[in-house]
Coordinates of C-alpha atoms in Angstrom, one line a residue:
Chain G
M1 CA 39.7 -12.2 13.9
T2 CA 39.1 -12.6 17.3
T3 CA 39.5 -15.7 19.5
T4 CA 38.8 -13.9 22.4
N5 CA 34.6 -16.2 22.8
G6 CA 36.8 -18.4 23.4
N7 CA 37.0 -20.4 19.9
A8 CA 40.4 -21.5 20.4
N9 CA 41.6 -21.3 16.0
G10 CA 45.1 -22.1 15.0
S11 CA 46.3 -20.2 12.2
H12 CA 46.0 -22.7 10.1
G13 CA 43.4 -23.6 9.1
G14 CA 40.9 -26.7 8.9
T15 CA 37.4 -26.2 9.3
A16 CA 34.0 -25.0 12.0
T17 CA 36.7 -22.3 12.7
W18 CA 35.5 -19.2 14.5
T19 CA 37.0 -17.4 11.6
L20 CA 34.7 -19.1 9.1
K21 CA 31.8 -19.3 11.4
A22 CA 31.3 -15.2 12.4
G23 CA 32.6 -15.0 9.0
L24 CA 29.6 -16.4 7.0
A25 CA 27.7 -13.9 8.8
Q26 CA 30.3 -11.1 7.4
M27 CA 28.4 -12.1 4.4
L28 CA 25.4 -11.8 5.2
K29 CA 25.5 -7.9 5.9
G30 CA 23.2 -5.9 4.3
G31 CA 21.0 -8.4 3.2
V32 CA 17.6 -9.5 4.9
I33 CA 16.5 -13.5 6.3
M34 CA 13.7 -14.3 6.0
D35 CA 10.8 -17.0 8.3
V36 CA 10.0 -19.1 5.4
M37 CA 8.0 -22.8 6.4
T38 CA 7.9 -23.9 2.8
A39 CA 10.2 -24.8 -0.2
E40 CA 7.3 -22.4 -2.0
Q41 CA 8.0 -19.3 0.5
A42 CA 11.6 -20.6 0.6
V43 CA 11.2 -19.7 -4.0
V44 CA 10.0 -16.9 -3.2
A45 CA 11.9 -14.9 -0.2
Q46 CA 14.9 -17.0 -3.1
E47 CA 12.9 -14.5 -5.9
A48 CA 13.2 -12.0 -3.7
G49 CA 16.6 -11.7 -3.3
A50 CA 16.9 -12.8 0.3
C51 CA 20.3 -13.5 1.7
A52 CA 18.9 -16.3 3.8
V53 CA 15.9 -18.1 4.8
M54 CA 14.6 -19.1 8.6
A55 CA 12.9 -22.6 7.6
L56 CA 10.6 -23.1 10.5
E57 CA 7.7 -24.5 12.3
R58 CA 5.1 -21.7 11.4
I59 CA 5.6 -18.2 11.7
P60 CA 6.0 -15.8 14.8
S61 CA 2.7 -14.6 14.2
Q62 CA 1.3 -17.7 13.7
I63 CA 3.0 -19.2 16.5
R64 CA 1.5 -16.9 18.9
A65 CA -2.4 -17.6 17.3
A66 CA -2.0 -21.3 17.9
G67 CA -0.4 -21.4 21.3
G68 CA 1.0 -24.7 21.8
V69 CA 4.8 -25.5 22.0
A70 CA 6.1 -24.4 19.2
R71 CA 8.7 -26.7 18.3
M72 CA 12.0 -27.4 15.7
S73 CA 10.5 -27.4 12.3
H74 CA 10.0 -30.5 10.0
V75 CA 13.1 -32.5 9.6
S76 CA 11.0 -33.1 5.9
K77 CA 10.2 -29.3 4.9
I78 CA 13.7 -28.3 6.0
K79 CA 15.1 -30.7 3.3
E80 CA 12.8 -29.6 1.2
I81 CA 13.8 -25.8 1.6
Q82 CA 17.3 -26.6 1.5
A83 CA 16.6 -28.6 -2.2
A84 CA 14.2 -25.5 -3.8
V85 CA 17.0 -22.8 -2.9
S86 CA 20.8 -22.3 -3.1
I87 CA 20.3 -19.4 -0.6
P88 CA 21.7 -20.4 3.3
V89 CA 19.9 -22.6 5.1
M90 CA 19.5 -20.7 8.2
A91 CA 16.9 -22.7 11.2
K92 CA 15.0 -22.9 14.1
A93 CA 15.8 -24.6 17.5
R94 CA 14.6 -24.8 20.0
I95 CA 16.3 -22.3 23.3
G96 CA 18.2 -25.3 25.3
H97 CA 17.9 -28.0 22.6
F98 CA 21.0 -29.0 21.9
V99 CA 19.7 -32.7 20.4
E100 CA 17.6 -30.3 17.9
A101 CA 20.4 -28.5 17.6
Q102 CA 22.7 -32.0 16.6
I103 CA 19.7 -33.3 14.1
L104 CA 20.5 -29.3 12.1
E105 CA 23.8 -29.9 12.0
A106 CA 23.5 -33.4 11.2
L107 CA 21.3 -32.2 8.1
G108 CA 23.6 -29.5 6.8
V109 CA 21.7 -26.3 7.6
D110 CA 24.1 -23.1 7.4
Y111 CA 23.5 -21.3 10.5
V112 CA 21.4 -22.5 13.6
D113 CA 19.3 -19.6 15.4
E114 CA 18.7 -20.5 19.5
S115 CA 15.6 -19.1 19.4
E116 CA 13.6 -17.2 22.5
V117 CA 10.9 -17.5 19.2
L118 CA 10.4 -21.6 19.8
T119 CA 9.0 -23.2 23.3
P120 CA 12.3 -23.4 25.5
A121 CA 13.9 -26.7 26.0
D122 CA 15.5 -25.4 29.7
D123 CA 14.5 -22.6 31.5
V124 CA 18.5 -22.7 32.9
H125 CA 20.4 -22.9 30.3
H126 CA 21.4 -22.0 26.4
I127 CA 23.3 -24.9 24.5
D128 CA 27.0 -24.8 24.2
K129 CA 27.9 -23.5 21.5
H130 CA 31.3 -24.3 20.5
N131 CA 30.9 -28.1 21.0
F132 CA 29.4 -27.6 17.2
K133 CA 30.8 -27.3 13.6
V134 CA 27.2 -25.6 12.1
P135 CA 27.5 -21.9 13.8
F136 CA 24.9 -19.7 16.1
V137 CA 23.1 -16.7 15.9
C138 CA 20.9 -15.8 19.3
G139 CA 18.7 -13.1 20.0
C140 CA 19.9 -10.7 22.3
R141 CA 17.7 -7.3 24.5
N142 CA 20.5 -5.4 25.2
L143 CA 24.9 -5.6 25.3
G144 CA 25.2 -8.1 28.0
E145 CA 22.4 -10.6 26.4
A146 CA 24.7 -10.5 23.7
L147 CA 27.5 -10.9 25.2
R148 CA 27.1 -14.0 27.2
R149 CA 25.7 -15.8 24.1
I150 CA 29.1 -14.8 22.2
S151 CA 30.8 -16.3 25.4
E152 CA 28.9 -19.1 24.9
G153 CA 29.6 -19.7 20.6
A154 CA 27.1 -17.5 18.8
A155 CA 29.0 -16.4 16.2
M156 CA 26.6 -13.9 14.4
I157 CA 23.7 -11.8 17.3
R158 CA 20.7 -10.6 16.9
T159 CA 17.9 -8.2 18.6
K160 CA 14.8 -9.9 19.3
G161 CA 12.3 -7.4 18.9
E162 CA 8.9 -9.1 19.7
A163 CA 7.9 -11.8 16.3
G164 CA 4.9 -11.6 14.6
T165 CA 3.1 -8.7 16.2
G166 CA 3.8 -6.2 13.8
D167 CA 5.1 -4.1 16.1
I168 CA 8.5 -2.8 15.7
V169 CA 9.4 -0.5 19.3
E170 CA 10.7 -3.5 20.9
A171 CA 13.3 -4.3 17.8
V172 CA 14.3 -0.3 18.5
R173 CA 14.4 -1.1 22.4
H174 CA 16.8 -3.3 22.6
M175 CA 18.7 -1.9 19.2
R176 CA 19.6 1.5 20.8
A177 CA 19.9 -0.3 24.0
V178 CA 23.1 -2.8 22.3
W179 CA 24.5 0.7 21.1
A180 CA 23.9 2.5 23.7
D181 CA 25.9 0.2 26.5
I182 CA 28.4 0.3 23.8
R183 CA 28.8 3.9 23.4
R184 CA 29.0 3.9 27.2
I185 CA 32.3 1.4 27.9
E186 CA 33.6 3.3 24.9
G187 CA 33.8 6.3 27.4
M188 CA 34.9 3.8 30.5
R189 CA 38.8 4.0 31.3
D190 CA 40.6 0.6 30.9
D191 CA 39.8 0.0 34.7
E192 CA 36.0 0.8 34.7
L193 CA 35.6 -2.5 32.4
Y194 CA 35.8 -4.8 35.6
V195 CA 32.5 -4.6 37.5
V196 CA 31.0 -3.5 33.6
A197 CA 31.8 -7.1 34.1
K198 CA 31.3 -8.4 36.1
D199 CA 27.8 -6.4 36.2
M200 CA 27.0 -8.5 32.8
Q201 CA 28.3 -11.9 34.4
V202 CA 30.2 -11.6 30.7
P203 CA 34.0 -12.2 30.8
L204 CA 36.1 -9.1 30.8
T205 CA 37.4 -9.6 28.0
L206 CA 34.9 -9.5 26.0
V207 CA 34.2 -6.3 27.7
Q208 CA 37.9 -5.4 26.5
E209 CA 36.4 -5.9 22.9
V210 CA 34.1 -3.9 23.4
K211 CA 35.8 -0.9 24.1
K212 CA 38.4 -1.8 21.4
L213 CA 35.8 -2.1 18.4
G214 CA 33.5 -0.2 19.4
K215 CA 30.7 -2.8 18.7
L216 CA 29.9 -6.2 19.0
P217 CA 32.4 -8.8 18.2
V218 CA 30.6 -10.3 15.9
V219 CA 28.0 -9.5 13.6
N220 CA 23.9 -8.5 15.1
F221 CA 21.3 -8.0 12.8
S222 CA 17.2 -7.1 14.4
A223 CA 14.7 -9.0 14.0
G224 CA 11.3 -9.1 15.4
G225 CA 8.6 -7.3 14.3
V226 CA 9.6 -5.8 10.9
A227 CA 6.4 -5.4 8.4
S228 CA 7.3 -2.4 6.1
P229 CA 10.4 -1.0 3.8
A230 CA 10.3 1.8 6.5
D231 CA 10.5 -0.2 9.5
A232 CA 14.2 -2.2 7.9
A233 CA 15.4 0.8 7.4
L234 CA 14.9 2.0 10.6
M235 CA 16.2 -1.1 12.4
M236 CA 19.8 -0.4 9.7
Q237 CA 20.0 3.5 10.4
L238 CA 19.4 2.5 14.1
G239 CA 22.8 0.8 13.4
A240 CA 21.4 -3.2 12.9
E241 CA 24.3 -4.4 9.8
G242 CA 20.9 -6.6 8.0
V243 CA 18.2 -7.5 9.1
F244 CA 15.3 -10.6 10.1
V245 CA 11.8 -10.7 8.8
G246 CA 9.5 -13.7 9.7
S247 CA 5.5 -12.9 9.6
G248 CA 6.3 -9.9 8.0
I249 CA 6.5 -10.4 4.5
F250 CA 4.3 -13.5 5.2
E251 CA 1.7 -12.2 6.9
S252 CA 1.1 -9.7 4.6
G253 CA -1.5 -9.9 1.3
K254 CA -3.8 -12.3 3.0
E255 CA -6.3 -10.7 0.7
F256 CA -6.4 -12.9 -1.3
P257 CA -6.7 -16.4 -1.1
E258 CA -4.1 -18.4 0.6
G259 CA -2.3 -20.2 -1.8
S260 CA -2.6 -18.1 -4.4
R261 CA -1.4 -17.1 -7.1
E262 CA -1.8 -13.1 -6.2
R263 CA -1.1 -13.5 -2.6
L264 CA 3.2 -14.8 -3.9
D265 CA 3.5 -12.2 -5.8
E266 CA 2.0 -9.6 -3.5
Q267 CA 4.8 -11.2 -0.3
R268 CA 7.0 -11.1 -2.8
S269 CA 6.8 -7.8 -3.6
M270 CA 6.6 -6.6 0.0
A271 CA 9.5 -9.2 0.1
S272 CA 11.8 -7.7 -2.8
A273 CA 10.8 -3.9 -1.0
I274 CA 11.8 -4.3 1.7
V275 CA 15.9 -6.4 0.1
K276 CA 15.9 -2.8 -2.0
A277 CA 15.2 -0.8 1.4
V278 CA 18.3 -2.6 3.4
T279 CA 20.7 -1.6 -0.1
H280 CA 19.4 1.9 -0.3
F281 CA 18.0 2.0 3.4
D282 CA 19.4 6.0 4.0
D283 CA 18.2 7.2 0.8
P284 CA 15.1 8.7 1.8
Q285 CA 14.2 9.2 -2.4
I286 CA 14.4 5.7 -2.8
L287 CA 13.3 4.9 -0.1
A288 CA 9.7 5.9 -0.9
E289 CA 10.0 4.2 -4.2
V290 CA 10.7 0.9 -3.5
S291 CA 7.6 1.6 -1.3
M292 CA 4.8 3.1 -4.1
D293 CA 4.1 -0.1 -5.5
I294 CA 4.2 -3.2 -2.0
P295 CA 0.2 -4.8 -0.6
D296 CA -0.3 -3.6 2.4
S297 CA 1.1 -4.7 5.3
M298 CA 0.1 -7.5 8.5
R299 CA -2.0 -5.5 10.6
G300 CA -0.4 -6.3 14.0
I301 CA -0.7 -6.0 16.9
S302 CA 0.5 -3.4 19.5
V303 CA 2.7 -4.7 21.6
A304 CA 1.7 -2.5 24.2
Q305 CA -1.3 -3.8 25.3
M306 CA -0.5 -7.4 25.2
A307 CA 0.0 -9.0 28.3
P308 CA 3.2 -9.6 29.8
A309 CA 3.0 -13.8 29.8
E310 CA 2.5 -13.2 25.5
L311 CA 5.3 -10.7 25.1
L312 CA 8.6 -14.1 23.5
A313 CA 11.3 -11.6 24.1
G314 CA 12.1 -12.6 27.8
R315 CA 12.7 -16.2 27.2
G316 CA 16.0 -16.8 28.1
N317 CA 18.5 -13.7 30.0
Chain L
M1 CA 47.6 6.3 6.9
T2 CA 50.4 3.5 6.0
S3 CA 53.8 4.3 4.9
S4 CA 52.3 2.6 2.0
S5 CA 51.0 4.6 1.0
P6 CA 52.2 6.5 -2.0
S7 CA 53.6 9.9 -1.8
D8 CA 51.3 12.8 -0.2
T9 CA 51.8 14.9 -3.4
A10 CA 51.3 12.4 -6.1
P11 CA 46.9 11.9 -6.6
R12 CA 46.0 8.8 -5.2
A13 CA 43.6 6.2 -7.4
L14 CA 40.2 6.8 -5.7
L15 CA 38.4 2.8 -5.8
G16 CA 35.0 1.2 -4.7
V17 CA 33.7 -1.7 -3.2
L18 CA 30.4 -2.5 -4.6
A19 CA 27.9 -1.8 -1.6
L20 CA 24.2 -3.2 -2.3
Q21 CA 24.5 -6.7 -0.1
G22 CA 27.6 -8.2 1.1
D23 CA 31.3 -7.5 3.2
F24 CA 31.5 -3.8 2.0
A25 CA 33.0 -2.6 5.0
E26 CA 35.8 -5.0 5.3
H27 CA 36.9 -4.8 2.1
I28 CA 37.0 -1.1 2.4
A29 CA 39.1 -0.7 5.6
A30 CA 41.3 -3.0 4.0
L31 CA 42.0 -0.6 0.9
E32 CA 42.5 2.2 3.7
A33 CA 44.9 0.4 5.3
C34 CA 47.1 -0.3 2.2
G35 CA 46.5 3.9 1.4
A36 CA 44.1 3.8 -0.5
R37 CA 40.7 6.3 -0.5
A38 CA 37.9 3.9 -0.8
V39 CA 33.5 4.6 -1.5
E40 CA 31.0 2.7 -1.2
V41 CA 29.4 2.4 -4.8
R42 CA 25.3 1.5 -4.7
T43 CA 24.4 4.4 -7.2
L44 CA 25.7 5.5 -10.8
A45 CA 26.6 8.3 -10.0
Q46 CA 29.5 6.2 -7.9
L47 CA 30.4 3.9 -9.6
H48 CA 31.5 6.8 -12.7
A49 CA 33.3 8.2 -10.0
V50 CA 35.8 5.5 -8.8
E51 CA 38.8 3.9 -11.2
G52 CA 38.7 0.4 -9.7
L53 CA 36.5 -1.3 -8.1
I54 CA 35.8 -4.6 -5.7
I55 CA 33.0 -6.6 -5.2
P56 CA 32.9 -8.7 -2.0
G57 CA 31.4 -11.5 -0.8
G58 CA 27.6 -11.9 -0.5
E59 CA 24.3 -13.5 -1.7
S60 CA 25.7 -13.9 -5.4
T61 CA 22.1 -14.0 -6.6
T62 CA 21.3 -11.3 -4.2
I63 CA 23.4 -9.0 -5.5
A64 CA 22.5 -10.1 -8.8
R65 CA 19.1 -9.2 -8.8
L66 CA 20.8 -5.3 -7.1
L67 CA 22.6 -4.6 -10.0
I68 CA 19.5 -5.1 -12.2
A69 CA 16.9 -4.0 -10.5
F70 CA 19.1 -0.8 -9.9
D71 CA 20.0 -0.6 -13.4
L72 CA 23.8 -0.6 -13.1
M73 CA 24.3 -3.8 -14.5
E74 CA 24.6 -2.4 -18.0
P75 CA 26.6 0.5 -17.2
L76 CA 28.7 -1.3 -15.4
R77 CA 29.3 -3.8 -18.0
Q78 CA 30.0 -0.6 -20.5
R79 CA 33.0 0.7 -17.2
I80 CA 34.3 -3.2 -17.7
R81 CA 34.3 -2.9 -21.8
E82 CA 36.2 0.6 -21.6
G83 CA 39.4 -1.4 -19.6
L84 CA 37.8 -0.4 -15.2
P85 CA 39.8 -3.1 -13.5
V86 CA 37.9 -4.3 -10.6
W87 CA 38.6 -7.2 -8.5
G88 CA 35.8 -10.4 -7.3
T89 CA 35.7 -12.1 -4.3
C90 CA 33.8 -15.0 -3.9
A91 CA 30.5 -13.8 -5.1
G92 CA 32.6 -11.2 -6.5
A93 CA 34.3 -13.6 -8.8
I94 CA 30.9 -15.6 -8.9
M95 CA 29.8 -12.0 -10.5
L96 CA 32.9 -11.7 -12.7
A97 CA 33.0 -14.7 -14.8
S98 CA 31.5 -15.3 -18.0
E99 CA 29.9 -19.2 -17.0
V100 CA 27.8 -20.2 -13.7
T101 CA 26.8 -23.4 -12.4
N102 CA 24.4 -22.6 -10.4
L103 CA 23.1 -19.2 -10.6
D104 CA 19.3 -17.7 -11.9
R105 CA 20.2 -14.3 -12.8
P106 CA 23.0 -13.5 -16.5
P107 CA 26.3 -12.6 -14.1
I108 CA 28.3 -9.3 -15.5
A109 CA 29.8 -11.7 -17.4
A110 CA 33.4 -10.0 -18.2
M111 CA 36.1 -12.2 -17.7
D112 CA 36.0 -16.1 -19.5
I113 CA 36.2 -18.1 -16.9
T114 CA 33.5 -20.8 -15.3
V115 CA 32.6 -20.6 -11.9
E116 CA 30.8 -23.1 -9.8
R117 CA 29.1 -21.6 -7.0
N118 CA 29.4 -23.3 -3.5
A119 CA 31.7 -26.1 -5.1
F120 CA 32.7 -27.1 -1.7
G121 CA 29.1 -28.1 0.1
R122 CA 27.0 -26.2 2.7
Q123 CA 29.1 -23.6 5.6
I124 CA 30.4 -27.4 8.0
D125 CA 32.7 -27.1 5.2
S126 CA 33.5 -24.4 4.9
F127 CA 37.4 -24.3 4.9
E128 CA 40.5 -22.3 5.7
A129 CA 44.4 -23.3 4.1
D130 CA 47.4 -21.8 3.2
L131 CA 48.0 -21.1 -0.9
E132 CA 50.6 -20.1 -3.0
I133 CA 49.7 -17.4 -4.9
R134 CA 51.9 -16.2 -8.5
G135 CA 53.2 -12.7 -7.5
L136 CA 53.2 -12.7 -3.9
D137 CA 56.6 -14.1 -1.9
E138 CA 55.0 -16.5 0.6
P139 CA 51.6 -18.1 0.8
F140 CA 48.5 -16.5 2.2
H141 CA 46.2 -17.4 4.5
A142 CA 42.6 -17.4 2.5
V143 CA 39.3 -18.2 3.9
F144 CA 36.8 -19.9 1.7
I145 CA 32.7 -19.9 3.3
R146 CA 30.9 -21.7 1.0
A147 CA 33.1 -21.6 -1.8
P148 CA 33.2 -21.0 -5.4
V149 CA 35.5 -22.8 -7.6
I150 CA 36.8 -22.6 -10.8
I151 CA 36.2 -24.6 -13.3
R152 CA 36.7 -23.4 -16.6
A153 CA 40.2 -20.7 -17.6
G154 CA 39.9 -19.8 -20.4
A155 CA 43.2 -19.2 -23.0
G156 CA 44.5 -16.1 -21.8
V157 CA 43.0 -16.2 -18.6
E158 CA 46.0 -16.4 -15.5
V159 CA 45.9 -18.4 -13.3
L160 CA 47.5 -17.7 -10.1
S161 CA 47.0 -20.3 -7.3
R162 CA 45.1 -23.6 -7.2
L163 CA 44.4 -26.2 -4.0
P164 CA 46.7 -28.9 -3.8
D165 CA 43.9 -30.7 -5.5
G166 CA 44.3 -28.6 -8.5
R167 CA 41.7 -26.6 -8.0
I168 CA 41.9 -22.6 -8.8
V169 CA 40.8 -20.7 -6.1
A170 CA 42.1 -17.4 -8.2
A171 CA 43.1 -15.6 -11.7
R172 CA 44.1 -12.3 -13.2
E173 CA 42.4 -11.7 -17.2
G174 CA 44.0 -8.4 -18.0
R175 CA 43.3 -5.8 -15.7
L176 CA 39.9 -8.4 -13.6
L177 CA 41.0 -10.6 -10.9
A178 CA 39.1 -13.3 -9.4
T179 CA 39.1 -14.9 -6.0
A180 CA 37.6 -17.7 -4.4
F181 CA 38.7 -17.0 -1.2
H182 CA 38.2 -13.9 1.5
P183 CA 40.9 -11.9 1.3
E184 CA 39.2 -8.5 3.2
L185 CA 38.2 -11.4 6.0
T186 CA 41.9 -11.3 7.3
A187 CA 45.4 -9.0 8.5
D188 CA 47.0 -10.3 5.7
R189 CA 47.1 -7.1 2.7
R190 CA 48.9 -8.4 -0.2
M191 CA 45.7 -9.6 -2.6
H192 CA 44.7 -5.4 -1.8
A193 CA 48.1 -4.5 -1.5
L194 CA 48.1 -6.2 -6.0
F195 CA 44.7 -4.6 -6.8
V196 CA 45.7 -0.8 -5.8
R197 CA 48.9 -1.6 -7.6
M198 CA 46.9 -2.5 -10.7
V199 CA 43.9 0.1 -10.6
Q200 CA 47.8 2.9 -10.5
E201 CA 49.6 1.5 -13.0
S202 CA 46.6 0.9 -15.4
A203 CA 44.9 4.5 -14.9
P204 CA 46.7 7.2 -13.6
V205 CA 44.9 9.2 -12.5
P206 CA 45.6 12.9 -14.3
A207 CA 46.3 15.6 -11.7
E208 CA 44.1 17.7 -13.1
R209 CA 41.1 15.9 -12.3
R210 CA 42.3 16.5 -8.4

């Protein structure tokens, strides 16, 4: 495993090494990580086959609707979720809010998402993620942003998309942008990589590694806008190694009353179908079968009709 | 592709890696680096085509559900009864066990071992360690990620490796191999080479099938 992001790790073990941080993300590949607000939702997610859950105060569509400041989830909620499931529990911290991250590490969460979905705490700096034992996942819109986060210590990347919209267009844009830059670098001469590193404001060694690997040096999932099994499979076919689903699950089934058994059943059905779609992302026959019995997807918001100030993906660069 | 591959005239066994969820791509690459032919297994037809199978690291609750949902659980059990060599790493070892603590679906239950999931705690308790492994000359650098341990090994199970505190982290029973760690995440290919040999020894490939 690589050490080029600056994570010095000896080959003779210990804990919190780069291999272990990036390695957990390897185990999540081909899976679906689901946003959950409560222990009850976490159980629904695990029951549906989620490979991990992401604890947050409100799912992105509710953050949009409610306005105000979105922060780390309440500590008691995170502990309830940890107690309720045996799969990895991730939690979101605000961009630059290293104390929220310290608290999440103290709680023993398995991954911290330094996330643009929450209100940024620092409009200049991201968290120095090398300082933590807990691994971090961060969002990106293009390769440069991904490599800047990796140089800060992120052990996993997700393309940002536009959270809480149910509109896949931004997720597609960001995934295509990452891969277009990777393919461009693969075709370059070695002596052309210096200027790429300069333009992207990233360490040269990371650009060299991208050229060598033909992919990001860490696992890359898709996030922000997945609202159906077809959306999830689309992102996999575009090169995602797994999918985050936020509002797409717990905004479905809304024809039934909140807290009702029927609504949870609908949400479980959507969640399970997305899990199956990610496994068989390139088999249209199976995708058709798993899409048979799902509830209607969230109504959503078209990103093209949103004011620029409403977009979350521009937070952090 | 490498000097470790058998001679070009000998047919090479086709190995599979269960590709429902997890780090199956790393196992495929490791098998190919050993000179083996390897394919992803997601369907019944693919399961029937392979002569050895790796169940990779991943999330055991997810893999168990997908095995059931796609009607692969019973056919896989049947193939194991008929002698298919199988190696489970981490989540894969959990799936092979006859008994598992804290798994909410029945495992494949092929090996006479009891496995404890997440035996070391959460991600911050994940660790790396050099292990003595029976059959390997030099220690093996092992990566444990939210790893299980084997808390009981039946009479017919050969213990291959223990941690310094005595807990079992690698075991073999006939054609079945279980490791709590992830040889696919390091460059050391000795465990994969060992499994390729297990497959070749157990299932010589008739020439007319190639």
